């Protein structure tokens, strides 16, 4: 391991995983600490579901959203992955000296409306200001508390044979941020998919017993998450390149930059492992909602043979998909 | 059986072995990513060539730039993303220099450097220009703009290399029986240079050379063209990439290159060693913007990792799994040789082929 933190350690790929295993776990691990995006804890004979996340996005206002909206929708989607209905939120704001008040107001306005739309109440908050470091921005840390939608819902993890469903096209958020940050002159405006998936998933989480696992496809992208699942649940996955949903302009933009669709972060796309028999039913339920109108079955869970993640390519060949290792650095030509 | 495999199998009934080199790293990447590699019959063996600009660049250039950053406080170095991870002395790289607070900026186009330099006249900007004939015209455009706008705080470290001498370099580095039977030539380079540059090599080595596009289906078609030629014992230069590639190339770009650059008498390539007339440098009229002259760069020896087989992989003599560091000590996270750095490098492509299982 290196002697200091590098940017790549925060990308959610294998390096982040290693950092957690080597530095945090030895001292902080306990039987309740969750390997998932949200934790379930017993609380006065009821069940508490909690998640926490820090948002450090640059720029803080981007096409399709801003850091305020993201700080709320991000934790909502994380809570949903453990079947949690969001109730209360706590927020910490770390503001850079020099941040324009108009920007701060815009961010707070989005927080307010996103909380309202999702019926979440703010319980406590803190604000700190840190000395200027380049372009003034802000960071927000949010912690969301909730309860199970359905006491009998258990999410046992993906099982061999399960279908994999993604709820919306991939790649828009990552590319929107990259083009805003780097001022890439794309002629179409690519907009982040940053959104709360509560309206889409609430009905499913209330009823469906066929959901085996859920994950918000953020940092690390689809490839990173399937590799994490593979390691956590000892299963493999096979996905079909022709079924991966993405808008043509997003695909073209990523291709131009040499960035892999499978490795890009999203902020409003859920990955689900669903019992094969019920996959069609779940799919039609998802498609009935505007947030899930492009939901697609992209592959299936397999036994863990040699490869954690295999992709059937458009040409009919196969290749293995690696655990994203490094920063998304564009190729030169 | 898959249709693609079936079509290629049919060709292998007519000749026992086909050894085809795809020169360009973009093709290596696409061969693996498209799944085409998994569809090739055993009798068709692909050899991966040296056409990856990051892979063939000796690390002493990067080290010299890191050294320059250490002693020049107002300097920003602008690079294409791939260069950031090339390992130099004691595991250093431009990326770790950036972590230490040095000003290293990743750019997508050389014209971004122009904007940066104009916006911040107090600072010095150095652009590390790498790549084959494909990316050289963009560097030339940066230079003509810098000259027209009389920018004094911008310079270019020109490390552009040329495809035709590298083809000769790789063929000469191999014994006759090791040489590929056919060559797939880079479509994007050819869009600039045109097809005639390949004629002399096709004739000298009696091999078919097929300029190819970059989709899996393009490469499949190019392999078929090459195989059919070999079956008929023919050679020549062929254009698979007709939808984008005019035989004469891009005359405007050729003129621009001629105006800005001249050929270096000799350039050291990783894997191929010294290759005559194989790289570009700025003409004297562009001296004020030439980083080599402006900063008098000091080059230190950057030894390769003793176990690294990049050299023989770049010559097509070895395949990445032949290297004992491959996927053990050398991974995309901690590359020891630059063939693992770029997604166009053969080692990185094979890493993907194997799914990063360690």
XYZ file of C-alpha atoms in Angstrom:
691
model
C 0.000 0.000 0.000
C 1.072 3.567 -0.619
C 2.101 5.853 2.220
C -0.489 8.513 1.472
C -4.014 8.755 0.074
C -4.377 9.165 -3.668
C -7.452 10.230 -5.610
C -7.948 6.723 -6.902
C -8.592 5.543 -3.331
C -11.897 7.412 -3.431
C -13.267 6.069 -6.695
C -15.207 3.210 -5.158
C -13.196 0.633 -7.072
C -10.868 -2.004 -5.767
C -8.574 0.576 -4.107
C -11.395 1.963 -1.966
C -12.327 -1.553 -0.989
C -8.747 -2.249 0.006
C -8.541 0.959 2.044
C -11.628 -0.070 4.016
C -10.316 -3.594 4.566
C -6.865 -2.506 5.651
C -7.394 0.720 7.584
C -10.986 0.992 8.776
C -12.142 -2.557 9.402
C -9.364 -3.717 11.726
C -10.252 -1.015 14.253
C -13.894 -0.219 13.645
C -15.612 -3.398 12.539
C -18.391 -4.754 14.761
C -21.204 -7.240 14.227
C -23.657 -4.522 13.183
C -21.385 -2.638 10.776
C -23.003 -3.076 7.396
C -21.140 -4.061 4.227
C -24.091 -2.544 2.332
C -25.042 1.023 1.490
C -27.448 1.152 4.443
C -27.458 -0.592 7.829
C -30.221 -2.331 9.723
C -30.165 -2.089 13.513
C -32.566 -3.241 16.222
C -34.024 -0.316 18.122
C -36.526 -0.664 20.989
C -37.929 -3.885 19.538
C -38.371 -2.181 16.187
C -36.015 -1.906 13.245
C -34.031 1.169 12.343
C -32.492 1.572 8.893
C -29.695 4.155 8.601
C -27.387 5.354 5.865
C -24.756 8.055 5.618
C -22.956 9.603 2.684
C -20.643 12.529 1.943
C -21.054 14.533 -1.249
C -18.028 16.279 -2.718
C -19.157 16.769 -6.297
C -17.550 19.399 -8.518
C -19.088 21.564 -9.908
C -21.717 21.916 -7.186
C -24.354 22.904 -9.740
C -24.497 20.697 -12.843
C -26.937 19.960 -15.680
C -29.839 18.042 -14.138
C -29.191 18.851 -10.495
C -26.913 20.212 -7.802
C -25.104 18.998 -4.721
C -28.167 19.707 -2.546
C -30.510 17.490 -4.544
C -27.778 14.852 -4.724
C -27.179 14.911 -0.948
C -30.815 13.978 -0.399
C -31.571 11.654 -3.341
C -28.274 9.795 -2.819
C -29.148 8.732 0.725
C -32.782 8.003 -0.200
C -31.623 5.575 -2.883
C -29.123 4.016 -0.495
C -31.815 3.534 2.149
C -34.110 1.908 -0.440
C -31.473 -0.746 -1.122
C -32.149 -2.168 2.343
C -35.898 -1.783 2.042
C -35.980 1.412 4.100
C -38.726 4.047 4.038
C -37.010 7.412 4.614
C -38.201 9.486 7.594
C -35.610 11.838 9.091
C -32.406 13.411 7.861
C -29.367 15.081 9.429
C -27.141 17.335 7.297
C -23.648 18.794 7.680
C -22.501 21.601 5.405
C -18.809 22.302 4.875
C -18.594 25.546 2.938
C -15.541 26.976 1.220
C -14.648 30.536 2.003
C -15.677 32.561 -1.068
C -18.746 30.496 -1.974
C -21.369 32.737 -3.591
C -24.513 33.113 -1.472
C -26.672 32.763 -4.583
C -25.162 29.308 -5.122
C -25.716 28.343 -1.494
C -29.335 29.531 -1.694
C -29.907 27.502 -4.836
C -28.522 24.383 -3.139
C -30.637 24.905 -0.015
C -33.714 25.470 -2.181
C -33.152 22.094 -3.878
C -32.672 20.391 -0.532
C -35.933 21.879 0.674
C -37.964 20.792 -2.335
C -36.397 17.308 -2.515
C -37.133 16.736 1.185
C -40.716 17.886 0.657
C -41.290 15.680 -2.405
C -40.090 12.653 -0.486
C -41.803 13.494 2.836
C -38.562 13.606 4.811
C -38.025 15.924 7.784
C -34.736 17.566 8.683
C -33.909 16.927 12.353
C -30.533 18.556 12.827
C -27.778 20.241 10.872
C -24.344 21.776 11.236
C -22.370 24.312 9.218
C -18.600 24.835 9.030
C -16.521 27.114 6.831
C -13.049 26.093 5.643
C -10.342 28.304 4.071
C -10.456 28.805 0.300
C -8.827 26.080 -1.840
C -9.224 26.943 -5.488
C -12.707 27.215 -7.000
C -15.050 27.818 -4.011
C -17.487 24.959 -3.535
C -19.050 23.015 -0.719
C -19.395 19.535 0.680
C -22.487 18.053 2.277
C -22.649 15.025 4.508
C -26.087 13.527 5.023
C -27.425 10.818 7.308
C -30.873 9.412 6.686
C -32.992 7.416 9.140
C -35.903 5.221 8.230
C -37.901 2.096 8.966
C -38.672 -0.985 6.903
C -41.443 -0.656 4.313
C -42.343 -4.204 5.024
C -41.299 -6.097 8.159
C -41.303 -9.415 6.346
C -39.118 -8.258 3.431
C -35.761 -9.969 3.448
C -33.098 -9.249 0.888
C -30.980 -12.406 0.956
C -28.607 -11.384 -1.852
C -28.426 -12.511 -5.485
C -28.853 -16.251 -6.127
C -27.750 -18.239 -9.161
C -30.484 -17.981 -11.776
C -31.721 -14.546 -10.660
C -32.295 -11.992 -13.404
C -30.485 -8.668 -13.231
C -32.571 -5.576 -13.908
C -31.384 -1.987 -14.265
C -34.118 0.585 -13.856
C -32.930 3.310 -16.260
C -30.307 4.076 -18.936
C -26.708 4.167 -17.695
C -23.967 6.773 -17.792
C -25.827 10.095 -17.941
C -24.770 11.423 -14.518
C -21.078 10.614 -14.881
C -20.847 12.126 -18.337
C -22.911 15.217 -17.405
C -20.571 15.958 -14.497
C -17.442 15.299 -16.497
C -18.581 17.571 -19.311
C -19.576 20.328 -16.876
C -16.320 20.025 -14.899
C -14.054 19.941 -17.929
C -16.145 22.272 -20.096
C -16.400 19.648 -22.812
C -18.034 21.189 -25.838
C -20.669 18.527 -26.571
C -23.401 19.784 -28.836
C -26.199 17.992 -27.029
C -26.816 18.848 -23.421
C -26.315 15.705 -21.411
C -28.294 15.878 -18.201
C -27.635 14.013 -14.953
C -30.135 11.345 -13.970
C -29.872 12.418 -10.322
C -33.280 11.505 -8.843
C -35.048 9.892 -5.910
C -36.203 6.375 -6.749
C -38.678 6.331 -3.860
C -41.837 6.611 -6.024
C -40.526 3.862 -8.331
C -39.531 1.379 -5.659
C -41.970 1.975 -2.802
C -44.721 -0.252 -4.325
C -42.240 -3.049 -5.029
C -40.711 -2.921 -1.578
C -44.168 -3.030 0.013
C -45.216 -6.213 -1.764
C -42.620 -8.085 -3.696
C -40.962 -11.129 -2.211
C -39.018 -11.840 -5.356
C -36.464 -9.036 -4.878
C -33.211 -10.599 -3.733
C -30.832 -7.666 -3.820
C -30.797 -3.959 -4.705
C -27.984 -1.505 -5.269
C -27.859 2.097 -6.366
C -25.365 2.105 -9.285
C -23.170 4.997 -8.145
C -19.380 5.105 -7.766
C -17.635 2.162 -9.363
C -20.420 1.789 -11.917
C -22.187 -1.433 -12.834
C -18.907 -3.347 -13.119
C -17.725 -2.272 -9.666
C -21.006 -3.196 -8.015
C -21.300 -6.612 -9.632
C -17.728 -7.375 -8.539
C -18.583 -6.312 -4.979
C -21.688 -8.497 -5.016
C -19.656 -11.366 -6.358
C -17.195 -11.068 -3.508
C -19.879 -10.555 -0.853
C -22.336 -13.266 -1.968
C -19.990 -15.738 -3.731
C -21.879 -15.727 -7.033
C -20.956 -14.794 -10.603
C -22.758 -12.698 -13.198
C -23.216 -12.817 -16.931
C -24.450 -9.698 -18.681
C -25.434 -9.057 -22.269
C -23.811 -6.086 -24.025
C -26.758 -5.662 -26.404
C -29.157 -5.242 -23.467
C -27.269 -2.502 -21.613
C -29.495 0.574 -21.767
C -27.839 3.925 -22.547
C -28.830 6.963 -24.581
C -27.088 7.189 -27.931
C -25.495 10.562 -27.087
C -24.194 9.260 -23.748
C -22.736 6.184 -25.423
C -21.081 8.347 -28.095
C -19.717 10.825 -25.524
C -18.194 8.113 -23.353
C -16.808 6.332 -26.387
C -15.138 9.518 -27.556
C -13.457 9.909 -24.174
C -12.519 6.237 -23.952
C -14.558 5.758 -20.764
C -16.329 2.469 -20.159
C -20.113 2.627 -19.730
C -19.811 -0.152 -17.160
C -17.584 1.958 -14.917
C -19.447 5.263 -14.893
C -21.310 6.555 -11.837
C -25.068 7.099 -12.000
C -27.314 8.816 -9.481
C -30.772 7.513 -10.237
C -30.363 3.981 -11.507
C -30.998 0.888 -9.400
C -29.603 -2.576 -10.043
C -31.822 -5.427 -8.857
C -31.379 -9.162 -8.622
C -34.826 -10.684 -9.004
C -36.071 -14.270 -8.895
C -36.224 -15.430 -12.519
C -39.932 -16.425 -12.426
C -40.995 -12.981 -11.290
C -38.628 -10.948 -13.442
C -41.225 -10.136 -16.122
C -43.767 -9.084 -13.522
C -41.267 -6.827 -11.733
C -40.183 -5.401 -15.075
C -43.720 -4.484 -16.094
C -44.341 -2.943 -12.684
C -41.207 -0.828 -13.083
C -42.062 0.163 -16.637
C -45.460 1.420 -15.556
C -43.711 4.240 -13.680
C -42.118 7.156 -15.596
C -38.913 6.615 -13.592
C -38.668 3.019 -14.780
C -40.049 3.214 -18.312
C -36.726 2.020 -19.721
C -36.031 -0.699 -17.152
C -34.263 -3.660 -18.770
C -33.130 -7.169 -17.939
C -29.392 -7.058 -18.600
C -28.282 -10.527 -17.583
C -28.365 -13.098 -14.852
C -26.668 -14.379 -11.739
C -24.582 -17.523 -12.187
C -22.601 -19.816 -9.957
C -19.188 -18.435 -9.079
C -16.948 -20.259 -11.488
C -13.695 -18.676 -12.483
C -14.991 -15.322 -13.484
C -16.986 -12.937 -11.319
C -18.331 -11.016 -14.319
C -18.642 -12.123 -17.937
C -20.120 -10.116 -20.780
C -21.634 -11.562 -23.942
C -20.560 -9.062 -26.596
C -22.494 -7.689 -29.550
C -20.391 -9.839 -31.856
C -21.452 -12.949 -29.981
C -18.108 -13.374 -28.269
C -17.429 -13.261 -24.572
C -15.088 -11.271 -22.446
C -14.511 -10.894 -18.775
C -15.173 -7.514 -17.221
C -12.572 -6.306 -14.745
C -13.160 -4.647 -11.402
C -12.512 -0.973 -12.206
C -9.060 -0.328 -10.836
C -8.113 3.173 -11.651
C -9.467 6.649 -12.266
C -11.609 7.173 -15.336
C -8.819 8.622 -17.441
C -9.642 9.261 -21.063
C -7.558 7.537 -23.723
C -5.400 9.688 -25.925
C -6.791 8.809 -29.335
C -21.042 -22.187 -33.851
C -20.938 -18.409 -33.937
C -21.197 -17.029 -37.515
C -17.943 -15.113 -37.216
C -16.014 -18.126 -36.001
C -17.581 -20.252 -38.748
C -16.551 -17.803 -41.482
C -12.978 -17.695 -40.189
C -12.839 -21.485 -39.673
C -13.708 -21.877 -43.353
C -10.610 -19.863 -44.260
C -8.389 -21.943 -42.005
C -9.297 -25.033 -44.060
C -7.235 -23.533 -46.869
C -4.064 -22.651 -44.975
C -2.691 -23.974 -41.703
C -1.595 -20.850 -39.913
C -2.150 -17.128 -40.062
C 0.006 -14.822 -37.980
C -1.415 -11.307 -38.165
C -0.084 -8.240 -36.399
C -2.484 -5.470 -35.502
C -0.086 -2.550 -35.275
C -2.334 -0.183 -33.378
C -3.199 -0.335 -29.669
C -6.706 0.864 -30.497
C -7.156 -2.346 -32.460
C -5.776 -4.450 -29.596
C -8.267 -2.806 -27.255
C -11.155 -3.376 -29.638
C -10.173 -7.013 -30.365
C -10.560 -7.793 -26.685
C -13.447 -5.490 -25.852
C -15.624 -6.600 -28.742
C -15.151 -10.258 -27.828
C -13.590 -10.941 -31.249
C -10.499 -12.453 -29.595
C -12.706 -15.155 -28.070
C -14.137 -15.986 -31.494
C -10.895 -16.466 -33.446
C -10.010 -20.021 -34.462
C -6.679 -21.303 -33.135
C -5.085 -21.146 -36.568
C -5.436 -17.357 -36.600
C -2.962 -15.842 -34.172
C -2.937 -12.135 -33.489
C 0.353 -10.481 -32.584
C 0.012 -7.165 -30.832
C 2.141 -4.407 -32.275
C 3.831 -1.311 -30.885
C 1.127 1.161 -31.912
C 0.329 2.459 -28.445
C 1.891 5.902 -27.934
C 1.985 5.579 -24.149
C 3.572 2.117 -24.303
C 6.448 3.072 -26.572
C 7.414 6.281 -24.779
C 10.533 5.818 -22.642
C 9.868 6.970 -19.084
C 12.881 9.316 -18.974
C 10.759 11.929 -20.755
C 8.191 11.811 -17.958
C 10.931 11.882 -15.312
C 12.450 14.984 -16.940
C 9.077 16.736 -16.777
C 8.553 15.737 -13.118
C 12.060 17.056 -12.330
C 11.200 20.288 -14.124
C 7.980 20.611 -12.097
C 9.978 20.197 -8.886
C 12.177 23.181 -9.660
C 9.802 25.491 -11.565
C 7.129 26.895 -9.282
C 4.826 28.603 -11.784
C 4.729 25.715 -14.256
C 1.599 23.771 -15.205
C 2.096 20.606 -17.229
C -0.799 19.621 -19.479
C -1.090 16.022 -20.631
C -3.483 13.503 -22.117
C -4.926 11.292 -19.369
C -3.002 8.159 -20.235
C 0.379 9.734 -19.489
C -0.492 10.374 -15.857
C 0.138 6.836 -14.679
C 3.393 5.969 -16.474
C 5.744 4.793 -13.731
C 9.103 6.569 -13.383
C 11.899 6.458 -10.805
C 10.947 4.912 -7.441
C 7.336 4.390 -8.497
C 6.750 8.092 -9.073
C 4.394 9.302 -11.827
C 2.736 12.514 -12.963
C -0.323 11.392 -10.991
C 1.629 11.122 -7.732
C 3.345 14.433 -8.532
C -0.184 15.856 -8.767
C -1.029 14.307 -5.374
C 2.035 16.101 -3.967
C 0.538 19.371 -5.152
C 2.411 19.857 -8.430
C 0.348 21.481 -11.148
C -0.492 18.709 -13.613
C -3.609 19.123 -15.689
C -5.295 16.523 -17.824
C -6.578 17.911 -21.106
C -8.818 16.479 -23.776
C -7.575 18.664 -26.597
C -4.394 20.717 -27.110
C -6.576 23.755 -27.711
C -7.508 23.669 -24.022
C -3.863 24.500 -23.312
C -4.246 27.569 -25.503
C -7.227 28.738 -23.424
C -5.384 28.081 -20.156
C -2.286 29.977 -21.286
C -4.314 32.950 -22.498
C -6.321 33.117 -19.288
C -3.274 33.041 -17.020
C -0.361 34.964 -18.579
C 1.672 34.903 -15.334
C 1.972 31.122 -15.482
C 3.985 28.850 -17.781
C 2.156 26.032 -19.571
C 3.909 23.028 -21.037
C 2.011 20.557 -23.218
C 3.440 17.050 -23.500
C 2.523 16.147 -27.063
C 2.425 12.411 -27.649
C 0.846 10.163 -30.213
C 1.252 9.037 -33.794
C 0.261 10.938 -36.948
C -3.325 10.933 -35.650
C -2.741 13.419 -32.852
C 0.157 15.404 -34.353
C -2.086 17.741 -36.446
C -3.884 18.859 -33.258
C -0.512 19.753 -31.703
C 0.398 21.632 -34.891
C -2.868 23.566 -34.617
C -2.012 24.513 -31.039
C 1.375 25.799 -32.215
C 0.059 27.824 -35.145
C -2.479 29.428 -32.813
C 0.147 30.143 -30.145
C 2.342 31.802 -32.763
C -0.509 33.830 -34.256
C -1.478 35.069 -30.783
C 2.162 35.654 -29.816
C 1.759 33.615 -26.623
C 4.994 33.565 -24.674
C 3.933 31.379 -21.750
C 3.197 28.209 -23.695
C 5.521 25.512 -24.959
C 5.267 22.045 -26.421
C 7.402 19.034 -25.580
C 7.102 17.251 -28.894
C 7.220 13.465 -28.521
C 5.160 12.568 -31.579
C 6.222 9.385 -33.323
C 5.737 8.039 -36.827
C 4.075 4.820 -37.932
C 6.008 3.764 -41.086
C 9.482 3.669 -39.452
C 7.988 1.730 -36.537
C 6.615 -0.884 -38.924
C 10.099 -1.278 -40.376
C 11.532 -1.218 -36.827
C 9.371 -4.079 -35.643
C 9.912 -6.191 -38.775
C 13.684 -5.718 -38.567
C 13.710 -6.544 -34.846
C 12.198 -9.952 -35.623
C 13.812 -12.957 -37.272
C 12.172 -13.875 -40.526
C 10.235 -16.802 -39.050
C 8.974 -14.635 -36.190
C 7.568 -11.974 -38.495
C 3.832 -11.603 -38.959
C 2.371 -12.865 -42.241
C 0.116 -9.833 -42.553
C -0.374 -6.463 -40.961
C -3.495 -4.608 -39.912
C -2.657 -0.924 -40.203
C -4.197 1.843 -38.098
C -7.173 3.467 -39.786
C -6.921 6.775 -37.944
C -3.224 7.254 -38.689
C -3.993 6.432 -42.321
C -6.715 9.087 -42.462
C -3.862 11.598 -42.040
C -1.056 9.876 -43.964
C -2.968 8.092 -46.703
C -2.263 4.525 -47.817
C 0.830 4.970 -49.992
C 3.122 5.082 -46.944
C 2.573 1.343 -46.481
C 3.410 0.318 -50.065
C 7.170 -0.011 -49.580
C 6.743 -2.304 -46.546
C 4.180 -4.462 -48.243
C 6.628 -4.943 -51.097
C 9.806 -5.263 -49.031
C 8.334 -7.884 -46.685
C 5.805 -9.303 -49.180
C 2.915 -8.976 -46.772
C -0.656 -7.817 -47.159
C -1.315 -4.611 -45.188
C -4.962 -3.800 -44.462
C -5.876 -0.364 -43.090
C -8.765 -1.004 -40.738
C -11.500 0.742 -38.804
C -11.885 0.216 -35.084
C -15.189 -1.577 -34.515
C -15.008 -5.289 -33.847
C -16.707 -5.871 -37.198
C -14.074 -3.737 -38.989
C -11.276 -5.826 -37.553
C -13.103 -9.034 -38.392
C -13.403 -7.911 -42.005
C -9.739 -6.850 -42.093
C -8.657 -10.242 -40.755
C -10.694 -11.887 -43.501
C -9.111 -9.702 -46.192
C -5.650 -10.548 -44.843
C -6.417 -14.278 -44.661
C -7.815 -14.368 -48.195
C -4.662 -12.661 -49.507
C -2.467 -15.147 -47.689
C -4.446 -18.057 -49.097
C -4.028 -16.637 -52.602
C -0.381 -15.825 -51.814
C -0.946 -12.187 -52.727
C 0.271 -9.051 -51.054
C -0.525 -5.357 -51.367
C -2.122 -2.465 -49.497
C -5.855 -2.667 -48.851
C -8.413 -0.270 -47.462
C -11.088 -1.816 -45.245
C -12.001 1.571 -43.727
C -13.437 3.066 -46.917
C -16.246 4.861 -45.089
C -13.729 7.251 -43.506
C -10.381 6.777 -45.192
C -9.517 8.390 -48.541
C -6.469 6.718 -50.159
C -4.606 10.028 -50.314
C -5.174 10.821 -46.634
C -5.764 14.341 -45.345
C -3.719 16.693 -47.501
C -4.387 19.718 -45.298
C -3.153 17.887 -42.218
C -0.089 16.648 -44.108
C 0.733 20.230 -45.135
C 0.300 21.454 -41.572
C 2.629 18.752 -40.219
C 5.209 19.659 -42.864
C 5.017 23.314 -41.841
C 5.464 22.786 -38.101
C 7.521 19.627 -37.654
C 10.658 18.047 -38.990
C 11.777 14.456 -38.595
C 14.186 13.648 -35.747
C 17.252 11.785 -36.984
C 16.765 9.197 -34.272
C 14.336 8.459 -31.425
C 14.421 5.794 -28.733
C 11.324 3.585 -28.517
C 10.582 1.254 -25.664
C 10.855 -2.215 -27.093
C 12.382 -1.196 -30.404
C 15.360 0.847 -29.182
C 16.762 3.533 -31.468
C 14.739 3.880 -34.643
C 15.998 6.253 -37.332
C 13.747 9.021 -38.622
C 10.901 7.784 -36.436
C 9.744 10.873 -34.553
C 8.953 14.544 -34.970
C 10.452 17.670 -33.486
C 9.617 21.355 -33.969
C 11.214 23.199 -36.872
C 13.599 26.057 -36.003
C 10.954 28.638 -36.833
C 8.975 27.279 -33.876
C 11.919 27.309 -31.458
C 10.329 29.857 -29.060
C 7.551 27.334 -28.350
C 9.807 24.298 -28.092
C 9.935 23.106 -24.470
C 13.145 21.154 -25.093
C 14.950 24.359 -26.023
C 13.187 26.609 -23.535
C 13.837 24.506 -20.448
C 16.956 22.557 -21.414
C 15.423 19.389 -20.029
C 17.783 17.115 -18.138
C 17.340 13.435 -18.865
C 18.088 10.823 -16.229
C 18.239 7.131 -16.836
C 14.974 5.444 -15.790
C 15.683 1.707 -15.738
C 12.882 -0.669 -16.621
C 11.711 -3.077 -13.930
C 14.091 -6.030 -14.349
C 11.216 -8.492 -14.815
C 9.251 -6.325 -17.266
C 8.733 -7.917 -20.685
C 7.116 -4.867 -22.347
C 9.987 -4.733 -24.840
C 9.465 -8.179 -26.306
C 5.687 -7.754 -26.058
C 5.927 -4.544 -28.110
C 7.963 -6.428 -30.714
C 5.338 -9.153 -30.784
C 7.785 -11.815 -29.561
C 5.931 -12.407 -26.312
C 2.361 -12.262 -25.186
C 1.473 -10.593 -21.844
C 0.861 -13.886 -19.959
C 4.498 -14.806 -20.740
C 5.596 -12.074 -18.320
C 5.919 -13.223 -14.725
C 4.871 -9.798 -13.411
C 1.631 -9.804 -15.429
C -1.433 -9.572 -13.143
C 0.724 -10.339 -10.114
C 3.017 -7.417 -9.401
C 1.884 -5.450 -12.449
C -1.767 -4.347 -12.585
C -3.541 -1.267 -13.939
C -3.615 0.100 -10.377
C 0.158 -0.241 -9.975
C 1.575 -0.656 -13.449
C 5.265 -1.558 -13.577
C 5.496 -1.274 -17.340
C 3.610 1.095 -19.571
C 1.892 -1.661 -21.602
C -0.268 -2.014 -18.477
C -0.915 1.737 -18.265
C -2.890 2.557 -21.350
C -6.116 0.779 -22.186
C -4.520 0.384 -25.630
C -1.544 -1.478 -24.214
C -1.422 -5.220 -24.825
C -1.005 -6.015 -21.119
C -3.972 -3.882 -20.140
C -6.071 -5.477 -22.865
C -5.128 -8.967 -21.642
C -5.878 -7.873 -18.107
C -9.405 -7.122 -19.326
C -9.499 -10.383 -21.232
C -8.834 -12.127 -17.944
C -11.213 -9.949 -15.981
C -8.604 -8.799 -13.538
C -8.670 -12.120 -11.692
C -5.562 -12.417 -9.593
